[in-house]
XYZ file of C-alpha atoms in Angstrom:
291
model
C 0.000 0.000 0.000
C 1.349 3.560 -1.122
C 2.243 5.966 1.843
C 1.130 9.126 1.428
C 3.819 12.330 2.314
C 2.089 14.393 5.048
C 2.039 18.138 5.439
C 1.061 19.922 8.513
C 1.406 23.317 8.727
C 2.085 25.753 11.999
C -1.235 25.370 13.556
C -3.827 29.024 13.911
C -3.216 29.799 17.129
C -6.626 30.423 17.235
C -6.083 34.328 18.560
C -9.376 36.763 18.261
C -9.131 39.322 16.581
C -10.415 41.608 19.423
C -7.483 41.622 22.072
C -10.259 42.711 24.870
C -12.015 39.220 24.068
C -8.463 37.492 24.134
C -7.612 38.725 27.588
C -11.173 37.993 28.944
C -10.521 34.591 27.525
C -7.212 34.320 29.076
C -4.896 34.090 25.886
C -1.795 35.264 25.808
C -0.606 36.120 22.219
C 3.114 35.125 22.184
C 2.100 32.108 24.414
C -0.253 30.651 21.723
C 1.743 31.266 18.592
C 4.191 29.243 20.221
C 2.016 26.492 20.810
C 0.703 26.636 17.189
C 4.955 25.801 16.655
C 4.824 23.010 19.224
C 1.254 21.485 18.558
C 2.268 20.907 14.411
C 5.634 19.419 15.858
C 3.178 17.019 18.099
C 0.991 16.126 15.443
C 3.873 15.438 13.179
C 5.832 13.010 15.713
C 1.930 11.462 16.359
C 1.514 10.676 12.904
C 4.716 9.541 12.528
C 4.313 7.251 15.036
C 1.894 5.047 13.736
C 4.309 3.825 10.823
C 1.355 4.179 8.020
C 2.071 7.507 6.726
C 5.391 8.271 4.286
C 7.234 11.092 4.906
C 5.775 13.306 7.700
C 6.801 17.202 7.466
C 5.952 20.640 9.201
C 5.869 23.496 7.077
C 5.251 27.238 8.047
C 1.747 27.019 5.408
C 0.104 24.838 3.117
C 2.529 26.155 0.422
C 4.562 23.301 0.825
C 3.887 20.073 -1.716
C 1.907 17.059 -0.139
C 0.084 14.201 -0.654
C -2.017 14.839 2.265
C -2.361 18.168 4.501
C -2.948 18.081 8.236
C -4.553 21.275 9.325
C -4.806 22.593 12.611
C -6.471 24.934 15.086
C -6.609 25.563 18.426
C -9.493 26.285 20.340
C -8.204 25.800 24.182
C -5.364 25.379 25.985
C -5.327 26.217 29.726
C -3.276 23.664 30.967
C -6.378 21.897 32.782
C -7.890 21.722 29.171
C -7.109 21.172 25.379
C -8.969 21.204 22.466
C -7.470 21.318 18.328
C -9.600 21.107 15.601
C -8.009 18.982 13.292
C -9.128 19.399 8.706
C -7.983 17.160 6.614
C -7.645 17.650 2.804
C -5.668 16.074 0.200
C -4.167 17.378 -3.061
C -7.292 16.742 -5.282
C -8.522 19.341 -2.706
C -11.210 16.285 -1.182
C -11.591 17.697 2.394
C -11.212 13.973 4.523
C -12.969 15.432 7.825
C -12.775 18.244 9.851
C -13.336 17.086 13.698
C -12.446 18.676 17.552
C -10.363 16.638 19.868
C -10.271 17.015 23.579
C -8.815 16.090 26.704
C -9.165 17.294 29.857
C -5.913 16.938 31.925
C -6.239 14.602 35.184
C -6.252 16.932 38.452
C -3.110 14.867 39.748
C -0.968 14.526 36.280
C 1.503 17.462 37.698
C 1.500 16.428 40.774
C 2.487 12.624 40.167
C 6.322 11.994 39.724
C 6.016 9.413 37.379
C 4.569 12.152 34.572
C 7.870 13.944 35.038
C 8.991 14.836 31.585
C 5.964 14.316 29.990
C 3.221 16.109 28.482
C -0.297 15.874 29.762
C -1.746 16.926 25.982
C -0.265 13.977 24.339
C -3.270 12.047 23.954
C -4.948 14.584 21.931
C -2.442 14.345 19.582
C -2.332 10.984 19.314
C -6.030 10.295 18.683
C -6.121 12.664 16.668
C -3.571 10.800 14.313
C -5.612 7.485 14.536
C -8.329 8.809 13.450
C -6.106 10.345 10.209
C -4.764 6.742 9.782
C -8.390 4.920 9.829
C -9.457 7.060 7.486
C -7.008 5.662 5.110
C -8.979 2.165 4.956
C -11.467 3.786 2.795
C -8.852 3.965 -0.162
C -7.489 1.465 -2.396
C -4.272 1.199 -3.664
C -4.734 2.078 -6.677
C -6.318 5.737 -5.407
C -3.366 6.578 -2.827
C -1.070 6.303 -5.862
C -2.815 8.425 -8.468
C -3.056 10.786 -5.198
C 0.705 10.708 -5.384
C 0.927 11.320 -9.453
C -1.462 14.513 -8.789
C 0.845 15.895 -6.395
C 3.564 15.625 -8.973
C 1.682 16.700 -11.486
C 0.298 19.671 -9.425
C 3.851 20.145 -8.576
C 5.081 20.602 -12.247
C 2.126 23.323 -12.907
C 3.400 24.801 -10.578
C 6.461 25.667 -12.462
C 4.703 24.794 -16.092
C 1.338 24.763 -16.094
C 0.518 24.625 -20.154
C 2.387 21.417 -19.876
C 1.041 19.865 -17.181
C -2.382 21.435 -17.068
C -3.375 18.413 -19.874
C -3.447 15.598 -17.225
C -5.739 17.269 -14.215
C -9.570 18.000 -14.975
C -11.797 19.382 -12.552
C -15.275 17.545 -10.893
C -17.492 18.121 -8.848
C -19.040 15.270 -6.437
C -22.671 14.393 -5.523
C -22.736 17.753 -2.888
C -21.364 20.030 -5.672
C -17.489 20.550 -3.960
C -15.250 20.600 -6.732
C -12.206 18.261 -6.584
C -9.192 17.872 -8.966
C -8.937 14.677 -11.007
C -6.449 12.803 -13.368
C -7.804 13.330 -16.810
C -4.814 11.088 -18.032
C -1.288 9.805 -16.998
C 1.685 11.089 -18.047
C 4.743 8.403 -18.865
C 6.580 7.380 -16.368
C 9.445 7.825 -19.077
C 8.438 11.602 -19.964
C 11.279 14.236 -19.558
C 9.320 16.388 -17.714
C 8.329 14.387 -14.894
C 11.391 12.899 -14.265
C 13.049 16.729 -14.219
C 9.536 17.653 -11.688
C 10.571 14.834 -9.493
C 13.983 15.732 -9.513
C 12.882 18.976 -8.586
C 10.553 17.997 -6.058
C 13.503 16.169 -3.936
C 15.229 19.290 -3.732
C 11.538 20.650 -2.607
C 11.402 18.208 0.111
C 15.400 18.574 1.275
C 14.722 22.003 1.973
C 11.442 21.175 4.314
C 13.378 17.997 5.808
C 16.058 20.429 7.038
C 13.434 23.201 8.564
C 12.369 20.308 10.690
C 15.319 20.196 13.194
C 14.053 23.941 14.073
C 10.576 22.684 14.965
C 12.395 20.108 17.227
C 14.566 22.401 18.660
C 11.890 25.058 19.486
C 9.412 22.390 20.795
C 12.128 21.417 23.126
C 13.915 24.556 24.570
C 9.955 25.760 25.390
C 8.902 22.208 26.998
C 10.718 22.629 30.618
C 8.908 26.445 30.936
C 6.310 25.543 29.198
C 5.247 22.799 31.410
C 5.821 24.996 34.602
C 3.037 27.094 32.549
C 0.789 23.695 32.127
C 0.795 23.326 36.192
C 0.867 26.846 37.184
C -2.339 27.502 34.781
C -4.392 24.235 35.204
C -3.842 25.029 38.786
C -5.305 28.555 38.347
C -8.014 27.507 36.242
C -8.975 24.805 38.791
C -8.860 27.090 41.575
C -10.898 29.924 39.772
C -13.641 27.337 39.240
C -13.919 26.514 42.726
C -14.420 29.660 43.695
C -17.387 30.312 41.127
C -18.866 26.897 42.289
C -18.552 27.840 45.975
C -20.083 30.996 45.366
C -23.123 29.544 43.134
C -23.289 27.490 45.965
C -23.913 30.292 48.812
C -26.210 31.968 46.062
C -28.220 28.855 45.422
C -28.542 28.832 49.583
C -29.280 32.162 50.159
C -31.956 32.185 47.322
C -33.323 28.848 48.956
C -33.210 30.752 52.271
C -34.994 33.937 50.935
C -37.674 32.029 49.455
C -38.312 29.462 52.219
C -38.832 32.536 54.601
C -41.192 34.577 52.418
C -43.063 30.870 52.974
C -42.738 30.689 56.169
C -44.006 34.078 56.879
C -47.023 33.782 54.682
C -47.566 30.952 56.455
C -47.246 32.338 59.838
C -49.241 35.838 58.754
C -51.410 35.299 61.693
C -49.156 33.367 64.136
C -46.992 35.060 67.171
C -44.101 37.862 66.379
C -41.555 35.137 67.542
C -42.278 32.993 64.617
C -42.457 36.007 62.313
C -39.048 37.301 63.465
C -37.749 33.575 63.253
C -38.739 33.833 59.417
C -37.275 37.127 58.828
C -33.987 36.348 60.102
C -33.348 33.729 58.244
C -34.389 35.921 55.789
C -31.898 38.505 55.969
C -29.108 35.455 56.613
C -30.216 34.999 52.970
C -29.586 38.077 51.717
C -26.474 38.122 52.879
C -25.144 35.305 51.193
C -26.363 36.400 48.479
C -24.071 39.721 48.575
C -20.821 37.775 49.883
């Protein structure tokens, strides 16, 4: 069975554009464009991983030349919490799937000695790539290669495109989304494609040797940045205790309130002692409900 080449370019950070909204949310800028660095590096070594993909590269875009292109986002990392949204689309342009993946980091991962070294968001990563690699099963062998004679024939119109622009047609599929098809095959023996794979080595020398950057940056951040991880998921934690523990004192003082305007309807014509009884607990209420 063919293996495809796999692109994945430096994830979107996934930033707003509105920097109030991005400090209400808790983002820090510089913080997340260097995770979009580290989470394409984690993707990549997940993919690669798994042993069914070919060559597995980062690239800064999708300008680079794939068979396949792993696209990602990221929608939330706190340290407590990570989400990516994850597309998938291959040279003909066929979108695969585009799918979230969580996790929510265990309360005791920083705490436990054992984790030392490693990083809690690994999973995501991980099952994200699976779910890449089963979607493979619904191709032949036969469609994985001409996947890999349209990305060098997409490659040569790049540089050429009267001469290559013969061999790819456009269709469109049953939900009208255009995709780009062989109209024919070029000889293995033609001139051209031998010189376009010649090329395309060179291509993929210069990506192979960006990739010891990725893997340098991913680890000079990883000791800091998993002092972040704890210190964050710790603050995160904490912050939502504190809004549960004050729910908490509202939902009593609410059910306090309300169980005294009962009781002293109930008690309308009783004695004052009951009546003051009521109110008390009344006004206890009310003041958990300002705390």
């Amino acid at each position: 069975m063919p293996k495809l080449d796999i692109i994945v370019p430096v994830f979107d950070p996934g930033i707003p554009e509105d920097s109030g909204r991005a400090k209400k949310d808790g983002i820090w800028p510089e913080l997340r464009r260097a995770e979009a660095n580290r989470f394409a590096y984690k993707m990549k070594v997940a993919l690669e991983d798994l042993g069914v993909f070919g060559a597995v590269r980062v690239a800064p875009d999708s300008s680079a030349t794939g068979d396949l292109y792993v696209v990602g986002k990221i929608l939330e990392s706190n340290g407590a919490e990570v989400e990516i949204e994850i597309q998938v689309v291959d040279i003909s342009e066929k979108e695969w799937f585009t799918k979230s993946f969580d996790l929510d980091v265990s309360e005791g991962f920083y705490d436990n000695a054992r984790n030392k070294g490693l990083d809690p968001y690994d999973p995501v990563f991980e099952e994200a790539a699976i779910y890449v690699a089963e979607r493979l099963n619904g191709f032949d062998g036969k469609e994985l290669e001409n996947l890999q004679m349209l990305t060098d024939i997409r490659f040569g119109a790049s540089f050429s495109e009267e001469v290559f622009a013969q061999y790819i047609k456009v269709e469109k599929n049953f939900w009208g989304s255009k995709n780009l098809v062989l109209a024919s095959m070029p000889s293995s023996d033609d001139p051209m494609i031998r010189r376009v794979k010649a090329i395309r080595v060179r291509d993929q020398l210069f990506t192979d040797r960006m990739q010891s950057h990725y893997v340098e940056f991913s680890l000079k951040m990883g000791d800091s940045y998993s002092i972040w991880q704890s210190s964050s998921s710790f603050e995160v934690r904490a912050e939502r205790a504190a809004q549960r523990k004050a729910f908490g004192q509202a939902l009593v003082g609410v059910l306090l309130v309300a169980g005294a305007v009962s009781a002293a309807n109930n008690n309308r014509n009783n004695n004052s002692g009951t009546t003051a009884a009521a109110v008390a607990a009344g006004v206890g209420g009310i003041t958990m409900l300002t705390e």
